[in-house]
Every structure is written in C-alpha cells, then in structure tokens.
Amino acid sequence: MLEYTVGAPIADDKAPDGPIEDRWSAHKFSAKLVNPANRRKHRVIVVGTGLAGGSAGATLAEQGYHVVQFCFQDSPRRAHSVAAQGGINAAKNYRNDGDSVYRLFYDTVKGGDFRSRESNVYRLAEVSAQIIDQAVAQGVPFAREYGGLLDTRSFGGVQVQRTFYARGQTGQQLLLGAYQALSRQIDAGNVELHARTEMLDLVVVDGRARGIVARDLVTGEITTHLADAVVLASGGYGNVFYLSTNAKGSNATAIWRAHKRGAYLANPCFTQIHPTCIPRSGEHQSKLTLMSESLRNDGRIWVPKQAGDPRPPGEIPEDERDYYLERIYPSFGNLVPRDIASRAAKNICDAGFGVGPGGLGVYLDFADALERMGRPAVEAKYGNLFDMYQRITAENPYQVPMRIYPAIHYTMGGLWVDYDLQATIPGLFVIGEANFSDHGANRLGASALMQGLADGYFVLPSTLNDYIARGGFDEVSRTDAAVTEVETQVRARIDRLLSVGGTRSADSFHRELGHLMWEFCGMSRTEEGLRKALERVPELRAEFWREIRVPGSGAELNQELEKANRVADFLELAELLLLDALVREESCGGHFREEYQTPDGEARREDERFSHVAAWEYGEKPVLHKEELTFEHVHPTQRSYQ
Amino acid sequence: MKLTVRVWRQSGPDAEGRLVGYPVDDASPDMSFLELLDVLNESLVEAGEQPVAFDHDCREGICGSCGVVINGRAHGPERTTACQLHLRSFADGDVIDVEPWRARGFPVIKDLVVDRSAFDRIIQSGGYVTAPTGSAPDAHATPVPKPDADLAFDNATCIGCGACVAACPNGSAMLFTSAKVAHLNSLPQGQPERARRVLDMVDTMDAEGFGGCTNTGECVASCPKGIPLTSIANLNREFLKAARTSRR
C-alpha cells in the first residue's frame, strides 16, 4: 500500500474578504493592469481549445497578448466540450421565477455536497449572466420563443428555469462560438495555433511556469515553447476508467506532468457518475454514450421483481415489476439526483436484478408517458434521444423500454488553484475541468459549460493580467539547463516506450486498469476494495513497462505511441486517485464509501473531519495538504431525498 | 461475424498507397465501425505490425473527427458518422473497402488520416462575428424571430467532418461554407459583416483548392447532419448580392 505524509495546511486561497457579493469586483479592481501596448510583448501558452481554453485564448489575444495555443485534435473545433448536450445555467431570471445570483450560488454549493469554495462559486454565479450575453453576441443560436426572446428550461431537479440550451447540442454551439472568436484572432496573427500537437511536459524555471515541451503528432518532432505564463485547459481525466463518456483522446497527461513538476492535485477521487448512459454491449466497447438526463422527467425506471427473469419486458406484468426509485424515494421518485440514481441502479444490478447483456442495465420505460402524452408529444420532447438510442442499440424505444446504466462522466478533482485560478506553481493557471475549484464533490446539471466559459472569458483574463503586470520575467533561454533537461526527459521517455518491445497493446493495459478502477473505485467504494486496487495498480504499472508494445517510430504519426504515453500517466494518476478515495473516510457526492452511510443507506458526510480540500503534492511519498473549507452563507445539511 | 476489411494503407503524404485486405473473425453486429478498426488494430499491434491510422475522438457523432469512405460512400451506407455506423448494417462474410477522404483540399497524412485544416482557414477568413468579450449587450436586447433562429441553428449543426467534400465529384466545399454563411448571416448579430463574410469565405475556399459546385447534390446525400441543398442556393444569392453591393 502506498504511504503518504501530511504536510502543512494551505493557509491562503487568495479569496478576498468582505461581503460575498462584492468580492470579485473588489478583487478585479485591485488587480494590476498591463498597458495595452506592453501586452504584445508577453507570450501566453494555452493548452486545450475547449470551452475553457478556446474562450481564454480568444480573450487573451483580443486583449493584446501573444497567445500560443495547442490542441491534440486536428482542429480546435473538436475539443470534447463539443459533445455536451443539455445546456448552460445562468442567473438571468428571465422567467421571473425567483432566480438570482444568490440562488444559483446556493444551489451550486449545496449540489456540490459542501465541498466547494463559497467565494469561487459565488463568482461563477455572478458572471454566468454575462456568458449568455457574450455567446448571443457571437451568434450562438440558442433556442428562442416565438417573440424572439431566449427560451430556458429547468434541469437537474432545480426549481427554477435557468438553463439556456441549443436543442441537444448546447456544447457544440457554445464551442463553435469560442472557436470562431479564436479563429478571428488566429487570422489576425494574435494566436499562433498548433493543432495535432500534444503537451508532454511543463518547463519550470526559477520556480515559475515558463513553457511546455510538446510533440507534433504528425511529424513526431519534439519542441519547447517558452512564454511568461502557461494556461492548462486540458479537460478531465475520466478516461482513467477506460470506459467513460469522455472522448477517446481525453487524457490526463498535461495535468499529471504539471503535478509531477510541483502543482498540487486536489480531490482526485471526486468523479461524477451519470445514471442515464447506454449500457455496454460487449468487451469490444470503446466508450460509452450518455443520454440527456431530461429523460428521467417522463421515463419510469424499473427491473423485474424476479432476478434473472428471462421474459421480454413487455410480457412482465405490472405487479411483477420493481419501480425501485419510486419505492425507495417516494417523494423524488425517478428524479433523485445523479449520484443517488446511479448508486441505486448499481445496487439492484449487483443484487442480480439487472437486465440486458451481462445484467448491467435497468429499464427506462416510456410506456406510461406514451399513453399519457401521446407519441407526437414524446417525439417532440425526446425524439432525437430516442433516435440516438435506436441507432446504437437497434432497439426501438417507442416499443420496448430503453436500458440504461451509470457511467463515469466528469471529474470534479483536478489541479489545485487559488481564487486567481493559479496553481501552486506561479505562472501556471488551470481552468475548466482541469482544475478542481468550483464543483465540490458533485456537479449540478448544466454547470460544467458555465464554469469553462466563466474561467476562460471572464476570470482568467483579469487574474492573468495581474500576474503579468507584477512582472519580473527574466529572459529564459532555450539553452538553459532547466529547459533542455525537460526536453531530454521527454525524449528519453518516448524512446523507452518504443524500445520495450513487449507483447501487449496500450489498449489492453488501459482496459485492465479501467476494470479495476470501476470495480473498486466507481460508485461505491470500500476500504478493502481500495486496498486491493492499491496493491494491483503498481503491479500493473510494472507490467506495462515490461510488456508494452509500440510499433513504428517516434518520428511519424504514431497513434499507438500517443496512447501508450497517455496510459502510462493514467497508471500513475490511478494510484493517487485510489489513495485519495481511501483517505477520505466519508461518503460525499458521487463518492460513496460503504462504511459511511446512514442507517437507511444514504451517504453520510463527515463534516468534522473532511470539510476540506485534499491537495496532494507529488513526491516519493505523496504529501497531503489540506485546505479548510468554511461555509458562511450556505450551511451544510444532510441531503435527504426520501 | 466474419468480415474482410480492405483498408487503404499509405505510410505518408508522398508515399504510394494501396488497399490491403485483413480478415476479422470475431466481429459483433453491435460494434461500431470504428470499434471494428480498434479490434483489427489490436491484432496488428500484437502481431508487431503497424496499426491503421484513422481519426476519431468523441465517438458520439458530434466532434466531426472521424470520416472514412466505406464501400465508396462517405461515412458508409447510412446517413450518419462512421463512429455511429454499426456492423449490423453489413452481412456476415462481407468484404468492406475503407479509404480516406479523397479531395485536393484534404491531402492524405497517413492511411485514413487527412488534413482538413483548410476548413479552419475558411472559418478564419470570416466565419465569425466580431464581438469583443466582456462588454456584450444584454442577450434580450436583440430579439431574433424564431424562424431565423431555427434556420441559423439548422445550419450551425454542421460538424465540419468534410463528408460533403469527399462525396462531391468536384471536391467542393460549398456545403460546409454555405452552412456557416447561412448560420451567421441569418442572425441580426451577423449583419454588419454579412457581405464581407461571404466574399472572404468564398475566396478562401477557392484558394484552398476546393472545386466548384455543379449542384450534383452528393454532399447533401452524405451529410450526417442534414445540411440542406438550399443552403448552397443561399450562399450563391448572398455571394451575388455582396459582389454587387460590397463597399470593401
């Protein structure tokens, strides 16, 4: 078992004092400014082009900085934010239903199960309204009413209608907005874009982040890029579980290498599990597809009362069905929060009642809704989701119930940042899903897009400005030992991967790691299971370095090399994730430790001991630094849905 | 299922390419087409051979990364992306040909991977609204009639996969360009740059080596997102109007 030590607590998160509603404006006012004419002398590296990275790159370039931007995809428009379906929250109160910045702040802190920072979350709620204005000005085609005004809907059990949406592809439309703004800056020469290029390490000089080492994925060329600050917007690490809703290329390399260079990694075990995913159909499965949670508004979830019932669902009479969510949670029924719905599905399948291949699925049945609303109404509301389901499973959900199963969706953990979104390495800024700061142990629906764009369009451009204005940037030469050493290490690692010449593919290791993580560190975790996994992961890592086979060379487009390089990082990150889960002896958000539950089986937080952020420092033995969380405005309460 | 996959292998942009046949014995009808390539690749890696390079990422039909010509059709026999095509669309024992997008505007990089950055350059030349961050007017300040918003949205669904170019006998990028023009030009926010946008984007499209449009309609038949042919008619109209009235 991996050992760790406890280090000094984190004393200062740089959150300003004073009334919560004034903190961000006061902070912005006290931030130093850089003369527009001086900005072009500064280079800023941005890694990633999703909602966070794309919006940050566009905004910084527009402010006058010279931005050097990277994405591993062939185009910045393909970052995984493109796949978000549901919507984006904003406290506009356009519906006059009592919404406000304070209410959005309140819902978000509560939804995060009291493991996020009040100051950050308030700021997020505050700038949310501006995000919508910005996106509309860019031509993002949000859904509208006949009067020409924006339409909104409610989401994730919230009692107001604050979610703006663009059919089922809000992520794509918002991303295209940011991509277009970035494209404009590329054309103007303010952004130097490196597509199909992957960050492989961080360059730290005199304690400050000053550049990255990257690999051109087409030519294999390894290059060093220097700058005055580095922004990581490289997304989450959910693919450590192999099967997740993340894009295949989503990886942890950028944040993990930064972690190994000194940036703390916070709350790695906080992963969000989404209940409405299409179940896997077999071993060949490469990824999972999510269906919008809105389906739970009208669909009823059930399994047969008899374990292993072989009959098709239509032949199982009403009184032989177990509508288990309605039975256990009568007041919320099928609309319980994501973590509750996910865990209930896993429990019932583990008990042998699951349906579909391998018994890993439950029915999501629209028969009642079809009868009540009529097919045209169901089609208008959910038609595209039904079509998608039918395309993937070849089953018609108008005739037979859909099957769903939970899946890893979003990681709330990430690099630790202060209120300025700065990591523990000065000059390293981390935004969007790559940081840990705003979601706590859980994430409300439609809040991920909001955070990515808030960080990129509004927060970072102010705080990074302040960092640059404070100056003190000595000239860094490409030939400095601190720079060349990183490049040498990157090359050595690639050479090593290419020279092992083993028998197993990167995917085979990745799948094995994923099985292990899902089994022992998925929705439900026990000390025993976590200890088992903590024994196995280092063994698997050793096998990887003995048995990996990467054909081809490093001087060409080599997708196996890309995969192997990323899997090597997942194999290290996994161990810290397990350790974090083991140390956190409480149930919180999507993270359920079986030893910590209420008598009726609900998650039991341990506020006395764990009302803190666990920020891990890399070392021979990981060092745990705690940042205490204080709640002045939203008082922690037990979440109950019964 | 037993299938034979004949894949276009080309080690680099200037190398000669050819179709190479590979048997796959353990395919399942529930596999997506890209999972078939995964299975093939894993066996190639284990045999110490070079796996087939292909572009893919989200595998949910929205990122636009994937794109291969399957049995002569962009994205294959169904109107969807290659990642959402499943083997149940094929029969046991089938021989399936897989090739990259073929068009002057999309040079081959390796095997099935092509360079589609010309699309980015078309967007860079005018496919945006100039809207500085941080000072936008309230979103309700400019109402947008619902039909206009819907038209904009229908065109904004383009994922930039390039199937339209691959399917076109002329290698034309008209459908892609017209989608972006129709998206932005039908919104009030897009009006100030309306004429300049279409002129610049069409110029760039031509300069990137894409062919002209002869209204064949293959682009529409292969578009996984259903961008309509009327968008091209709209592009022509916008272009003529802008060419006659533009003050640039």
Coordinates of C-alpha atoms in Angstrom, one line a residue, chain A residues 55 58-59 62 72-80 82-85 92 94 130 132-134 136-151 164 166-169 172-173 176 179-184 186-187 193 195-196 218 242 245-250 281 284-290 388 390-394 457-458 503-508 511 549-553 556-560 563, chain B residues 11 28 30-32 34-35 38-39 41-42 44-60 62-66 78-81 84-86 88-89 109-110 113-117 119-121 123-147 149-154 156-162 176 180 183-184 187 189-190 193 196 225:
Chain A
S55 CA -12.5 31.2 -24.7
A58 CA -9.6 34.3 -27.8
T59 CA -10.0 36.7 -25.0
E62 CA -8.0 40.2 -28.0
F72 CA -4.2 17.4 -29.9
Q73 CA -7.2 17.3 -32.3
D74 CA -6.8 18.3 -35.9
S75 CA -8.9 21.4 -35.3
P76 CA -9.8 23.4 -32.2
R77 CA -13.4 23.0 -33.0
R78 CA -13.3 19.3 -32.0
A79 CA -12.4 19.6 -28.3
H80 CA -14.6 17.4 -26.2
V82 CA -18.4 19.8 -28.3
A83 CA -20.3 16.8 -27.0
A84 CA -22.1 18.4 -24.1
Q85 CA -25.8 18.1 -24.7
K92 CA -30.7 35.8 -15.7
Y94 CA -35.7 36.0 -17.5
Q130 CA -22.5 37.7 -18.9
I132 CA -25.1 34.3 -22.2
D133 CA -24.8 37.9 -23.4
Q134 CA -21.4 37.1 -24.8
V136 CA -25.5 35.6 -28.1
A137 CA -23.4 38.4 -29.4
Q138 CA -21.2 35.9 -31.1
G139 CA -24.1 34.4 -32.9
V140 CA -24.6 31.2 -30.8
P141 CA -28.1 30.1 -31.9
F142 CA -29.8 29.4 -28.5
A143 CA -33.4 28.2 -28.6
R144 CA -35.9 31.0 -28.8
E145 CA -39.6 31.7 -28.2
Y146 CA -41.8 33.0 -30.9
G147 CA -41.5 36.5 -29.6
G148 CA -37.8 36.3 -30.4
L149 CA -36.6 36.0 -26.8
L150 CA -34.4 33.3 -25.4
D151 CA -36.1 30.1 -24.2
F164 CA -30.3 28.0 -21.7
A166 CA -29.5 24.9 -28.2
R167 CA -31.5 21.8 -28.9
G168 CA -29.5 18.8 -27.7
Q169 CA -26.1 20.3 -28.7
Q172 CA -21.2 22.3 -29.8
Q173 CA -22.9 25.6 -30.3
L176 CA -18.3 27.0 -32.0
Y179 CA -13.8 28.6 -31.8
Q180 CA -15.0 31.4 -34.1
A181 CA -13.6 34.1 -31.8
L182 CA -10.4 32.2 -31.6
S183 CA -10.3 31.8 -35.4
R184 CA -10.7 35.5 -35.8
I186 CA -5.6 33.4 -35.5
D187 CA -6.3 35.2 -38.7
L193 CA -2.2 27.7 -33.2
A195 CA -3.2 21.7 -33.9
R196 CA -2.3 18.0 -33.7
V218 CA 2.2 14.4 -37.4
Y242 CA -11.3 3.4 -19.7
T245 CA -18.4 9.3 -21.7
N246 CA -15.2 11.2 -22.5
A247 CA -13.8 11.4 -26.0
K248 CA -11.2 8.7 -26.7
G249 CA -8.4 11.3 -26.8
S250 CA -9.3 12.9 -23.5
S281 CA -22.9 -4.2 -25.4
H284 CA -15.2 -4.6 -27.7
Q285 CA -16.9 -1.5 -26.4
S286 CA -14.6 1.5 -26.7
K287 CA -16.6 4.2 -24.9
L288 CA -20.0 5.0 -23.5
T289 CA -22.7 7.3 -24.7
L290 CA -24.7 9.4 -22.4
M388 CA -29.8 8.1 -31.0
Q390 CA -32.1 3.2 -31.6
R391 CA -29.1 3.9 -33.7
I392 CA -26.7 2.5 -31.1
T393 CA -28.8 -0.4 -29.8
A394 CA -31.0 -1.3 -32.7
Y457 CA -13.9 34.6 -20.9
F458 CA -14.1 36.4 -17.6
T503 CA 3.6 -8.3 -26.3
R504 CA 0.7 -6.2 -25.1
S505 CA -1.1 -3.2 -26.7
A506 CA -1.7 0.1 -24.8
D507 CA -5.4 -0.5 -25.0
S508 CA -5.2 -3.9 -23.2
R511 CA -8.9 -1.7 -20.3
R549 CA 4.5 -2.9 -27.5
V550 CA 4.5 0.2 -29.5
P551 CA 5.2 -0.4 -33.2
G552 CA 6.7 2.2 -35.5
S553 CA 8.9 5.1 -34.7
E556 CA 5.9 9.9 -37.6
L557 CA 2.2 9.9 -36.9
N558 CA 2.1 7.1 -34.4
Q559 CA -1.2 6.7 -32.6
E560 CA -0.1 3.7 -30.6
K563 CA -2.0 6.0 -26.5
Chain B
S11 CA 2.7 5.5 -44.9
S28 CA -20.0 -8.4 -33.4
D30 CA -23.2 -4.4 -32.1
M31 CA -19.8 -3.0 -32.8
S32 CA -19.5 0.4 -34.3
L34 CA -14.6 2.3 -35.6
E35 CA -14.6 -0.4 -33.0
D38 CA -9.9 -1.0 -33.0
V39 CA -10.2 -4.8 -33.0
N41 CA -5.6 -2.7 -34.8
E42 CA -5.1 -4.5 -31.6
L44 CA -2.0 -5.8 -35.8
V45 CA -0.1 -4.4 -32.8
E46 CA 0.1 -7.8 -31.1
A47 CA 1.5 -9.2 -34.4
G48 CA 4.1 -6.4 -34.4
E49 CA 2.6 -4.7 -37.4
Q50 CA 1.7 -1.0 -37.9
P51 CA -1.9 -0.4 -36.9
V52 CA -4.2 1.5 -39.3
A53 CA -4.1 5.3 -38.6
F54 CA -7.6 6.9 -38.5
D55 CA -9.1 10.0 -37.0
H56 CA -11.7 9.7 -34.3
D57 CA -12.4 11.2 -30.9
C58 CA -15.9 11.7 -29.3
R59 CA -17.4 8.6 -31.0
E60 CA -20.8 10.2 -30.4
I62 CA -20.7 15.3 -32.9
C63 CA -16.9 16.1 -32.9
G64 CA -16.6 15.6 -36.7
S65 CA -13.2 13.9 -36.3
C66 CA -14.0 10.6 -37.9
E78 CA -26.1 5.0 -43.7
R79 CA -26.6 8.7 -43.2
T80 CA -24.5 9.1 -40.1
T81 CA -20.9 9.4 -39.0
Q84 CA -22.2 5.8 -35.2
L85 CA -22.4 3.2 -38.0
H86 CA -22.7 -0.3 -36.7
R88 CA -25.4 -4.7 -38.2
S89 CA -25.5 -2.7 -41.4
I109 CA -1.3 12.4 -43.9
K110 CA -1.2 8.7 -43.3
V113 CA -6.0 10.4 -41.8
V114 CA -6.3 13.5 -43.9
D115 CA -5.5 17.2 -43.3
R116 CA -8.7 19.2 -43.1
S117 CA -7.2 22.4 -41.8
F119 CA -11.8 24.2 -43.2
D120 CA -10.3 26.1 -40.3
R121 CA -8.8 28.6 -42.7
I123 CA -13.6 30.0 -40.9
Q124 CA -10.6 32.2 -40.0
S125 CA -11.3 34.3 -43.1
G126 CA -14.7 35.4 -42.0
G127 CA -16.8 32.7 -40.3
Y128 CA -17.3 34.7 -37.1
V129 CA -18.9 37.7 -35.5
T130 CA -16.6 40.4 -34.3
A131 CA -17.7 40.6 -30.7
P132 CA -15.2 41.6 -28.0
T133 CA -15.5 39.8 -24.7
G134 CA -16.8 41.4 -21.6
S135 CA -19.0 44.1 -23.0
A136 CA -21.8 42.4 -24.8
P137 CA -25.3 43.9 -24.6
D138 CA -27.9 42.0 -22.7
A139 CA -28.9 38.9 -24.6
H140 CA -32.6 40.1 -24.8
A141 CA -31.6 43.4 -26.3
T142 CA -32.0 42.0 -29.8
P143 CA -34.9 39.6 -30.2
V144 CA -34.4 37.1 -33.0
P145 CA -37.5 35.8 -34.9
K146 CA -37.9 32.2 -34.2
P147 CA -37.8 31.1 -37.9
A149 CA -33.1 31.4 -35.1
D150 CA -34.2 28.0 -36.3
L151 CA -32.6 28.5 -39.7
A152 CA -29.4 29.6 -38.1
F153 CA -29.5 26.6 -35.8
D154 CA -30.2 24.1 -38.6
A156 CA -25.0 25.6 -37.2
T157 CA -25.3 21.8 -36.7
C158 CA -22.6 21.3 -39.3
I159 CA -19.8 19.3 -37.6
G160 CA -17.1 20.1 -40.2
C161 CA -16.4 16.4 -40.9
G162 CA -15.8 17.0 -44.6
F176 CA -19.6 23.5 -45.5
K180 CA -21.6 28.8 -41.8
H183 CA -25.9 30.4 -39.8
L184 CA -24.4 33.8 -39.2
L187 CA -28.9 36.4 -37.4
Q189 CA -25.6 39.7 -34.9
G190 CA -24.2 38.7 -38.2
E193 CA -20.1 41.7 -41.6
R196 CA -17.5 40.7 -46.2
K225 CA -26.3 16.4 -40.0

